[in-house]
Coordinates of C-alpha atoms in Angstrom, one line a residue:
Chain A
M26 CA 99.1 27.9 -174.6
K27 CA 101.1 25.0 -176.5
L28 CA 100.4 22.9 -174.0
K29 CA 96.7 23.9 -174.4
S30 CA 96.6 23.7 -178.0
E31 CA 98.1 20.2 -178.1
V32 CA 95.6 18.8 -175.9
S33 CA 92.9 20.3 -177.9
L34 CA 94.5 18.2 -180.9
L35 CA 94.2 15.4 -178.8
R36 CA 90.6 15.8 -178.2
A37 CA 89.5 15.8 -181.5
K38 CA 91.4 12.8 -182.2
A39 CA 90.3 10.9 -178.9
A40 CA 88.0 8.0 -178.9
S41 CA 86.7 8.5 -175.4
A42 CA 86.1 10.9 -173.1
A43 CA 87.9 8.7 -170.6
E44 CA 90.8 8.5 -172.9
R45 CA 90.9 12.1 -173.8
A46 CA 91.5 13.0 -170.2
Q47 CA 94.1 9.6 -169.5
R48 CA 96.0 11.3 -172.8
S49 CA 96.2 15.0 -172.1
F50 CA 97.2 14.1 -168.0
F51 CA 99.8 12.0 -169.6
L52 CA 100.7 15.0 -171.5
L53 CA 100.5 17.4 -168.6
L54 CA 103.0 15.3 -167.0
A55 CA 105.4 15.0 -169.7
C56 CA 105.4 18.7 -169.9
M57 CA 105.5 19.5 -166.1
S58 CA 108.7 16.8 -165.8
I59 CA 110.5 18.6 -169.1
L60 CA 109.8 22.1 -167.4
S61 CA 110.9 20.7 -164.0
A62 CA 114.0 19.7 -165.7
S63 CA 115.1 22.4 -167.7
G64 CA 113.6 25.5 -165.9
G65 CA 115.0 25.3 -162.8
S66 CA 113.7 26.1 -159.3
I67 CA 110.8 28.1 -159.8
Y68 CA 109.3 25.5 -162.1
A69 CA 110.0 22.9 -159.7
Q70 CA 108.0 24.3 -156.8
E71 CA 104.8 24.6 -158.3
V72 CA 101.9 22.1 -157.6
P73 CA 100.4 21.6 -160.5
T74 CA 96.5 21.5 -161.0
I75 CA 94.7 19.3 -162.8
T76 CA 90.9 19.5 -163.4
V77 CA 88.3 16.7 -163.3
S78 CA 85.4 17.7 -164.8
K79 CA 82.1 15.9 -165.2
G80 CA 81.7 18.1 -168.3
D81 CA 84.4 16.5 -170.3
K82 CA 82.6 15.4 -173.2
I83 CA 83.2 15.3 -177.2
N84 CA 82.0 18.1 -178.8
L85 CA 79.6 17.1 -181.6
T86 CA 77.6 18.9 -184.0
V87 CA 74.2 17.6 -185.3
S88 CA 73.5 19.3 -189.0
P89 CA 69.7 19.1 -189.4
L90 CA 69.1 16.0 -191.5
G91 CA 67.5 16.6 -194.9
G92 CA 64.5 14.8 -196.5
S93 CA 60.6 15.2 -195.1
D94 CA 61.1 13.7 -191.8
G95 CA 64.3 15.3 -191.1
G96 CA 63.3 17.9 -188.8
A97 CA 61.7 15.2 -186.5
A98 CA 64.6 12.4 -186.7
T99 CA 66.9 15.1 -185.3
K100 CA 64.8 16.3 -182.5
T101 CA 65.5 12.6 -181.5
L102 CA 69.1 12.0 -182.5
Q103 CA 70.0 15.3 -180.8
S104 CA 67.5 14.1 -177.5
D105 CA 69.6 10.7 -177.2
L106 CA 73.2 12.4 -178.2
T107 CA 72.7 14.5 -175.1
L108 CA 71.6 12.0 -172.7
S109 CA 74.0 9.4 -173.7
G110 CA 76.4 11.9 -171.6
Y111 CA 79.5 11.8 -173.8
F112 CA 78.6 14.3 -176.0
I113 CA 78.4 18.4 -175.8
L114 CA 76.6 19.5 -179.1
G115 CA 77.6 22.4 -180.6
G116 CA 81.0 24.3 -180.1
R117 CA 84.0 23.7 -181.8
A118 CA 83.3 20.3 -182.7
S119 CA 85.6 17.3 -183.4
Y120 CA 82.5 15.4 -185.3
T121 CA 79.8 16.3 -187.4
T122 CA 76.6 14.2 -188.1
R123 CA 74.5 14.5 -191.6
G124 CA 72.2 12.8 -193.9
S125 CA 68.7 12.9 -194.4
A126 CA 65.3 11.0 -193.6
S127 CA 62.3 10.3 -195.5
A128 CA 60.1 7.7 -196.5
G129 CA 61.2 5.2 -193.3
N130 CA 64.6 5.6 -194.7
L131 CA 67.4 7.4 -192.4
Q132 CA 70.6 8.1 -194.4
G133 CA 73.4 9.2 -191.8
Q134 CA 77.2 10.2 -191.7
V135 CA 79.6 11.2 -189.1
V136 CA 82.8 13.2 -190.1
D137 CA 85.4 14.2 -188.6
H138 CA 87.2 17.9 -188.2
S139 CA 89.0 17.2 -191.3
G140 CA 86.3 15.9 -193.1
G141 CA 87.0 12.1 -193.0
T142 CA 83.9 9.9 -192.7
V143 CA 83.8 8.0 -189.6
L144 CA 80.7 6.4 -190.2
S145 CA 78.1 6.1 -192.7
K146 CA 74.8 3.9 -192.6
S147 CA 71.5 3.5 -194.0
Y148 CA 68.6 2.7 -191.4
S149 CA 65.0 1.9 -192.4
G150 CA 62.3 2.0 -189.9
G151 CA 60.1 4.0 -188.2
T152 CA 61.4 7.7 -188.2
R153 CA 62.1 7.7 -184.5
E154 CA 63.4 3.9 -184.6
N155 CA 65.9 5.1 -186.7
A156 CA 67.3 7.7 -185.2
H157 CA 67.5 6.2 -182.2
R158 CA 69.5 3.5 -184.2
F159 CA 72.1 6.3 -185.7
A160 CA 72.6 7.8 -182.0
D161 CA 73.8 4.4 -180.6
D162 CA 76.0 3.4 -184.2
I163 CA 77.5 7.0 -183.0
V164 CA 78.0 6.9 -179.4
E165 CA 79.7 3.3 -180.0
T166 CA 81.6 4.1 -182.8
L167 CA 83.2 7.4 -181.1
T168 CA 83.0 5.9 -177.5
G169 CA 83.4 2.2 -178.2
N170 CA 80.7 1.7 -175.7
K171 CA 77.4 0.4 -176.2
G172 CA 74.2 2.9 -176.4
F173 CA 70.8 2.5 -175.0
A174 CA 68.9 4.5 -177.5
T175 CA 67.1 1.9 -179.2
S176 CA 66.2 0.5 -175.6
K177 CA 62.9 0.0 -174.1
I178 CA 61.5 0.4 -170.5
A179 CA 58.5 -1.6 -168.4
F180 CA 56.8 -0.1 -165.3
I181 CA 53.9 0.0 -163.6
A182 CA 51.6 3.2 -163.3
T183 CA 48.2 3.8 -162.1
R184 CA 47.2 6.5 -164.3
S185 CA 43.5 4.0 -164.3
G186 CA 43.0 4.0 -161.4
K187 CA 44.9 0.4 -160.9
K188 CA 48.3 -0.7 -161.0
E189 CA 48.8 -2.0 -164.6
V190 CA 51.6 -2.8 -167.0
Y191 CA 53.2 -0.3 -169.5
A192 CA 55.9 -0.2 -171.5
A193 CA 57.6 3.0 -173.7
D194 CA 61.1 4.1 -174.8
Y195 CA 63.7 4.6 -172.4
D196 CA 63.1 8.5 -172.9
G197 CA 59.6 8.0 -171.9
S198 CA 57.8 8.0 -175.5
N199 CA 56.1 5.7 -177.4
V200 CA 53.9 5.1 -173.8
R201 CA 51.8 1.8 -174.1
Q202 CA 49.5 0.0 -171.6
L203 CA 50.1 -3.5 -171.6
T204 CA 47.6 -4.6 -169.3
H205 CA 43.4 -3.6 -168.6
D206 CA 42.5 -6.0 -166.1
G207 CA 41.6 -3.9 -163.2
V208 CA 43.3 -5.8 -160.5
I209 CA 46.7 -5.1 -159.2
S210 CA 49.9 -5.8 -161.3
V211 CA 53.9 -5.6 -160.0
H212 CA 56.9 -6.2 -160.9
P213 CA 57.2 -6.2 -164.3
S214 CA 60.6 -7.3 -165.9
I215 CA 61.7 -6.6 -169.4
S216 CA 63.8 -9.2 -171.4
P217 CA 67.3 -8.2 -172.3
D218 CA 66.5 -8.1 -176.1
G219 CA 63.2 -5.7 -175.2
R220 CA 60.5 -8.5 -176.7
R221 CA 59.2 -10.0 -173.6
I222 CA 57.7 -8.9 -170.1
A223 CA 57.2 -11.1 -167.2
Y224 CA 55.2 -9.7 -164.2
T225 CA 52.9 -10.9 -161.2
G226 CA 49.4 -10.3 -161.8
Y227 CA 46.8 -11.1 -159.5
Q228 CA 43.8 -11.5 -162.0
S229 CA 43.3 -15.4 -161.1
G230 CA 42.9 -13.9 -157.2
Y231 CA 46.7 -15.1 -156.9
P232 CA 49.7 -13.4 -157.0
D233 CA 50.9 -15.7 -160.6
V234 CA 53.6 -15.0 -163.4
Y235 CA 52.8 -13.9 -166.8
V236 CA 54.6 -13.7 -169.6
I237 CA 53.4 -11.2 -172.4
D238 CA 55.4 -11.3 -176.1
L239 CA 55.7 -7.4 -176.9
A240 CA 55.2 -8.0 -181.1
S241 CA 52.1 -10.2 -180.9
G242 CA 50.2 -9.0 -177.2
A243 CA 49.9 -13.0 -176.4
R244 CA 49.9 -13.2 -173.0
N245 CA 50.5 -16.4 -170.7
R246 CA 50.7 -17.4 -167.4
I247 CA 54.3 -19.2 -166.8
V248 CA 54.2 -20.0 -163.0
N249 CA 50.7 -20.4 -160.6
F250 CA 52.4 -22.2 -157.5
P251 CA 50.4 -21.8 -154.3
G252 CA 51.0 -18.6 -152.5
T253 CA 53.3 -15.8 -154.0
N254 CA 55.2 -15.9 -157.0
S255 CA 56.5 -12.7 -157.7
G256 CA 59.9 -10.7 -158.8
A257 CA 60.1 -12.4 -162.0
A258 CA 63.9 -11.6 -163.4
F259 CA 65.0 -12.7 -167.2
S260 CA 68.3 -14.3 -167.0
P261 CA 71.0 -12.3 -169.7
D262 CA 70.1 -14.7 -172.7
G263 CA 66.3 -14.3 -171.8
G264 CA 66.1 -18.3 -171.7
R265 CA 65.3 -18.3 -167.7
I266 CA 63.6 -16.5 -165.3
A267 CA 64.6 -16.1 -161.7
L268 CA 61.7 -15.7 -159.2
S269 CA 60.5 -15.7 -155.3
V270 CA 58.2 -18.3 -154.7
S271 CA 56.4 -19.0 -151.3
K272 CA 55.1 -22.4 -151.6
D273 CA 57.4 -24.2 -149.3
G274 CA 56.3 -21.9 -146.8
N275 CA 58.2 -18.6 -146.7
P276 CA 59.8 -16.9 -149.8
E277 CA 63.2 -18.6 -151.8
L278 CA 64.1 -18.4 -154.7
Y279 CA 63.6 -20.3 -157.7
I280 CA 64.5 -20.5 -161.7
V281 CA 62.5 -21.4 -164.2
S282 CA 62.1 -21.5 -168.3
A283 CA 61.2 -18.5 -169.9
S284 CA 57.7 -20.7 -170.8
G285 CA 57.9 -21.4 -166.6
G286 CA 58.9 -25.4 -166.9
G287 CA 61.2 -26.9 -164.8
A288 CA 61.3 -25.6 -161.8
R289 CA 64.5 -25.4 -159.6
R290 CA 64.8 -24.5 -156.3
L291 CA 67.9 -22.4 -155.4
T292 CA 68.0 -21.1 -151.9
H293 CA 66.9 -23.5 -148.6
T294 CA 66.4 -20.8 -145.7
R295 CA 64.2 -19.5 -143.1
G296 CA 64.1 -16.2 -144.1
V297 CA 62.8 -14.2 -146.7
E298 CA 64.5 -14.3 -150.7
S299 CA 63.2 -11.5 -153.1
G300 CA 64.4 -9.5 -155.7
P301 CA 67.0 -11.8 -158.0
T302 CA 68.9 -10.1 -160.6
W303 CA 71.4 -12.1 -162.9
S304 CA 75.1 -11.6 -163.9
R305 CA 76.3 -11.1 -167.3
S306 CA 77.3 -15.0 -167.8
G307 CA 74.1 -16.1 -165.9
D308 CA 76.3 -18.3 -163.4
E309 CA 75.5 -16.0 -160.3
I310 CA 72.5 -14.2 -158.9
I311 CA 72.3 -11.2 -156.6
Y312 CA 69.4 -10.8 -154.4
S313 CA 67.8 -9.6 -151.1
F314 CA 67.6 -11.8 -148.3
D315 CA 66.3 -10.7 -145.0
D316 CA 66.5 -13.5 -141.9
G317 CA 64.2 -10.8 -139.3
R318 CA 67.4 -8.6 -139.1
G319 CA 66.8 -6.4 -141.8
P320 CA 67.4 -7.2 -145.8
Q321 CA 70.7 -7.8 -146.8
L322 CA 72.6 -8.1 -150.5
Y323 CA 73.7 -11.9 -151.4
R324 CA 75.1 -13.9 -154.0
I325 CA 74.8 -17.3 -155.0
S326 CA 75.5 -19.6 -157.9
S327 CA 72.7 -20.1 -159.9
G328 CA 73.4 -23.7 -160.1
G329 CA 72.9 -23.3 -156.5
G330 CA 75.1 -23.7 -152.8
N331 CA 74.7 -21.3 -150.1
G332 CA 74.4 -17.4 -150.5
Q333 CA 77.2 -15.4 -149.5
P334 CA 76.7 -12.0 -148.3
I335 CA 77.8 -8.7 -150.1
A336 CA 79.0 -5.9 -147.8
T337 CA 77.6 -2.4 -148.3
G338 CA 77.5 -0.8 -144.7
H339 CA 73.6 -0.4 -145.3
G340 CA 71.3 -1.9 -142.7
Y341 CA 68.2 -2.4 -145.2
C342 CA 69.0 -3.5 -149.0
T343 CA 66.3 -4.5 -151.8
E344 CA 66.0 -4.8 -155.3
P345 CA 69.4 -4.9 -156.5
N346 CA 70.2 -4.6 -159.8
W347 CA 73.3 -5.7 -161.7
S348 CA 75.4 -3.8 -164.4
P349 CA 75.8 -5.4 -167.9
D350 CA 79.5 -5.1 -167.0
G351 CA 79.2 -7.3 -163.9
K352 CA 80.9 -4.5 -161.5
K353 CA 78.3 -2.5 -160.1
I354 CA 74.9 -3.2 -158.4
A355 CA 72.5 -0.6 -157.9
F356 CA 69.9 -1.1 -155.0
N357 CA 67.7 0.5 -152.6
V358 CA 68.7 1.5 -149.2
R359 CA 66.7 3.4 -146.3
G360 CA 67.5 6.5 -145.6
G361 CA 66.0 9.0 -143.5
G362 CA 63.4 11.1 -145.3
G363 CA 62.8 7.8 -147.6
F364 CA 63.9 5.1 -149.7
E365 CA 67.6 6.1 -151.1
I366 CA 69.3 4.5 -154.6
A367 CA 72.9 3.3 -153.5
I368 CA 75.5 1.7 -156.1
V369 CA 78.3 -1.0 -154.6
D370 CA 81.4 -1.6 -156.5
L371 CA 81.9 -5.3 -156.3
S372 CA 85.5 -5.4 -156.8
G373 CA 85.1 -3.3 -152.8
G374 CA 85.5 0.6 -151.5
G375 CA 81.4 0.6 -150.0
A376 CA 78.6 1.7 -151.0
R377 CA 77.7 5.2 -152.2
V378 CA 74.2 7.1 -152.2
V379 CA 73.2 8.8 -155.5
S380 CA 69.8 9.6 -155.3
A381 CA 66.7 10.0 -153.2
G382 CA 64.4 7.4 -155.3
E383 CA 63.5 3.8 -155.6
N384 CA 64.1 0.8 -157.9
P385 CA 66.9 1.4 -159.7
V386 CA 67.9 -0.6 -163.1
W387 CA 70.9 -0.6 -165.3
G388 CA 71.2 0.5 -169.3
A389 CA 73.1 -1.3 -171.3
D390 CA 75.9 1.7 -170.7
S391 CA 76.4 0.2 -167.5
R392 CA 76.8 3.7 -166.4
H393 CA 73.5 5.1 -166.6
I394 CA 70.1 4.1 -164.2
V395 CA 66.3 4.8 -164.3
F396 CA 64.3 4.7 -161.4
A397 CA 61.2 6.3 -159.7
E398 CA 61.1 8.9 -157.7
G399 CA 58.2 10.6 -156.3
S400 CA 55.7 9.4 -159.2
D401 CA 58.2 10.2 -162.0
L402 CA 60.8 8.1 -163.7
Y403 CA 64.4 9.5 -163.9
L404 CA 67.4 8.9 -165.9
L405 CA 70.7 9.5 -164.0
D406 CA 74.3 9.7 -165.2
T407 CA 76.0 8.0 -162.6
V408 CA 79.5 9.5 -163.8
S409 CA 77.9 13.0 -164.1
S410 CA 75.0 12.8 -161.7
R411 CA 73.1 14.5 -164.1
K412 CA 69.2 13.7 -163.8
N413 CA 66.7 14.0 -166.2
K414 CA 63.0 13.0 -165.6
I415 CA 61.6 10.8 -168.2
L416 CA 58.3 10.2 -167.9
D417 CA 55.1 11.8 -165.7
G418 CA 51.5 12.0 -166.0
L419 CA 51.0 8.3 -165.6
G420 CA 49.3 8.6 -162.3
K421 CA 52.3 7.0 -159.9
I422 CA 54.7 5.4 -161.7
T423 CA 57.1 2.8 -159.9
E424 CA 59.2 -0.3 -160.4
P425 CA 61.0 0.0 -163.8
S426 CA 62.8 -2.6 -165.8
W427 CA 65.5 -1.4 -168.7
S428 CA 65.6 -3.8 -171.8
R429 CA 69.7 -4.0 -172.8
Chain B
M4 CA 96.0 7.5 -164.5
L5 CA 95.6 10.2 -162.0
H6 CA 92.7 12.1 -163.6
D7 CA 91.1 8.6 -164.8
R8 CA 90.7 7.6 -161.0
F9 CA 89.5 10.2 -159.6
Y10 CA 87.1 11.2 -162.5
S11 CA 85.7 7.4 -161.7
E12 CA 85.5 7.7 -158.4
W13 CA 84.0 10.9 -157.9
V14 CA 80.3 11.1 -157.8
P15 CA 78.9 14.7 -157.8
P16 CA 75.6 15.2 -155.9
P17 CA 72.6 15.0 -158.2
T18 CA 72.1 17.9 -160.2
D19 CA 68.8 19.2 -158.4
I20 CA 70.7 19.9 -155.1
T21 CA 74.1 21.9 -156.8
S22 CA 70.9 23.7 -159.0
G23 CA 73.5 23.1 -161.7
A24 CA 75.6 26.2 -160.2
R25 CA 78.8 26.9 -161.5
I26 CA 81.0 25.6 -158.7
S27 CA 83.9 24.0 -158.1
A28 CA 86.6 22.4 -155.2
L29 CA 90.3 22.9 -155.3
V30 CA 92.0 19.8 -153.3
K31 CA 96.0 19.7 -152.7
I32 CA 97.0 15.5 -152.5
R33 CA 100.2 14.2 -152.2
I34 CA 100.9 11.1 -153.7
E35 CA 104.3 8.9 -152.1
K36 CA 106.6 7.1 -154.3
D37 CA 105.2 3.6 -154.1
G38 CA 101.2 5.6 -155.2
R39 CA 100.1 5.9 -151.8
V40 CA 97.8 9.0 -151.3
S41 CA 99.3 10.6 -148.2
N42 CA 97.4 13.2 -147.5
F43 CA 94.3 15.2 -149.3
E44 CA 93.4 18.3 -148.5
I45 CA 90.3 20.7 -149.5
I46 CA 92.3 24.0 -150.2
K47 CA 89.8 25.8 -151.9
P48 CA 85.9 24.3 -150.9
S49 CA 82.9 25.1 -153.1
G50 CA 80.8 26.1 -150.2
N51 CA 78.4 24.1 -151.1
A52 CA 77.7 21.3 -148.5
A53 CA 77.0 18.8 -150.5
F54 CA 79.3 19.3 -153.5
D55 CA 82.3 19.5 -150.6
E56 CA 80.9 16.5 -149.1
S57 CA 80.9 14.0 -152.8
V58 CA 84.7 15.5 -153.0
A59 CA 85.6 14.4 -149.5
T60 CA 84.3 11.1 -150.2
T61 CA 86.7 10.9 -153.0
A62 CA 89.6 11.4 -151.1
K63 CA 88.1 8.2 -148.4
R64 CA 87.5 6.0 -151.9
V65 CA 90.9 6.9 -153.6
T66 CA 93.5 5.8 -151.1
E67 CA 95.9 4.6 -153.8
V68 CA 97.2 5.6 -157.3
D69 CA 99.6 4.1 -160.0
P70 CA 103.7 4.5 -158.5
L71 CA 105.3 7.9 -159.7
P72 CA 106.9 7.9 -163.1
A73 CA 110.7 8.1 -162.7
G74 CA 111.5 12.0 -162.7
L75 CA 108.6 13.2 -161.6
G76 CA 108.2 15.0 -157.8
N77 CA 111.2 14.9 -155.6
G78 CA 111.4 11.3 -155.8
E79 CA 109.8 10.7 -152.6
H80 CA 106.1 12.2 -153.3
Y81 CA 104.6 14.6 -155.7
D82 CA 102.3 17.0 -154.3
V83 CA 99.1 18.0 -156.9
K84 CA 96.3 19.8 -157.0
I85 CA 93.0 18.9 -158.3
N86 CA 89.9 21.0 -159.4
F87 CA 86.8 19.3 -158.8
E88 CA 84.4 20.8 -161.7
P89 CA 80.6 19.6 -161.7
D90 CA 79.0 18.9 -165.5
S91 CA 79.2 22.7 -166.6
E92 CA 76.7 21.2 -169.2
Q93 CA 73.2 21.3 -166.7

C-alpha cells in the first residue's frame, strides 16, 4: 500500500505520462531491491509484475467554464483534451481547469491538487478557437509536448458530385468547401501554418498546381508544366513546394518556391517518383519510387543526389508522411483486404501496420495520425491505438492533409 | 527504462477490433545482465488473437533494454512479468 500511495503521489506531480511511468518503475525497482535484500528468500523468489497500460494518463477535472459562452467552450475543451490522448477527465484529479468565456474572451486557469496555479492565460477570438488554444496550452504545460487542438485539415470530398477541396478544424468542425469548379481536384496539401492549401486541379483541362490563401480566398495557379503536376507538399517553413512533374517524359520530383518559381529537378530516373514529404529541417525528402517492381520508399537530399531506399518489409509503399519529430514515416501498404496504414521507425525495427485505411498524415504531436477509411476521416492515436471518426457525411472523403 | 521501452514499442490493435473489451495479456521476460532480453513468453494470453499478436510483435521489437542495475536479480539475469492492458478509457 505504501508503494501504491507513493506512486500516486508521484503521479500527481509528474509532468507527463511517460515520465510518470518511468518514475513509477524506478520506484518499483528500488522497493523490490530493498525487499529482496532485507526480506530473505521468499521475496527473492517472487517474479515482480509491472503493468504496461495504454490507459496511463493524467487525471484532469474540467470545471465548467463560466460566462455566456462557457457551455460551448467547455464542450470544445473537453473534446480537445480527451482527443489529445494524455488525459482522463474526472476521477481523482491531479489538475483542475477552470475559468470563464464570454464576448470573444476566454480566461483559463489550471491548478494542481494543492491549489497552486500552473497555468493562467487569457485568449481573445472566437469561442471554439479560444478553447482550442487553451487546450494546446494545457497539453504543453502538463506534458511538455505540442498539442494539435488549433490545427486545420484539408481534404477532398465528393458531396457535390465532383472531387472538390475542403478545409475543416482537426476535429471535423467548421467544414468549408474551398473549390466549386465542377472538375477533378486532388492532392491537397495544407501549409504547416494552416494558412494556404496547394492542390492539383483540372480546370484548365490539364492537371496544374494551385495555391489557395485561406484568409483572403485568393487562388493562384503556380505550376502548369506540360503533363502532370501533382503531389505538391509544402516545406516545413512553407517557403518551398516539392511535387511530381512529368514534363520530362516520366514523373520526376521537382522543388519550386511557394509562388511556383525557380523550378529545380531533384531526381533523374526512368521510374515514377511521387508523394514527396519533407524532413523537419527541410534538408531531406522521402517519397515513393516505382521502377516497375512496385513502389518503395526512398529518401533524398533536398539539394539533390541519389535517392536511397528505406527498408520497410512491404512490397507496395505509397503516400509517405514524415512525422514532425523526424523519427517516423506513416505510409500506405497494400494488404489482403485493401490499403492499410503502416508506420516505420527510421532508427530501424521494421514497419508495423496500425489500421486499415489510406493517406495517413501526422499531427503536430508526432503521435496522432489522420487518415481516410471507407468514405470517412479518422483520428488514430498511434500510442494507445484509440481511433475516433472525425468526419463523415460529405460523400467520399479522401486525401487528408494536416497543418502543424 | 523497462516500462517505457515496452510502452512505446507496443501497438495494440485498433479499438474497433478489440471492441474496447477489458482484456490483458501477461508475459514473462528474462533480462540478462547486459540488458539482452533472452526470453519472452506469453504465460496468460488475452484470448483475443489480434491483441495477443500485438504483444508477441512487441517481443520481436524489444530485444535489448538497459543493462541491469547492480543488486537486481541474481547478478546474471532478472525475471519480470509484464501485464499488457489496453486503454481502459475506451
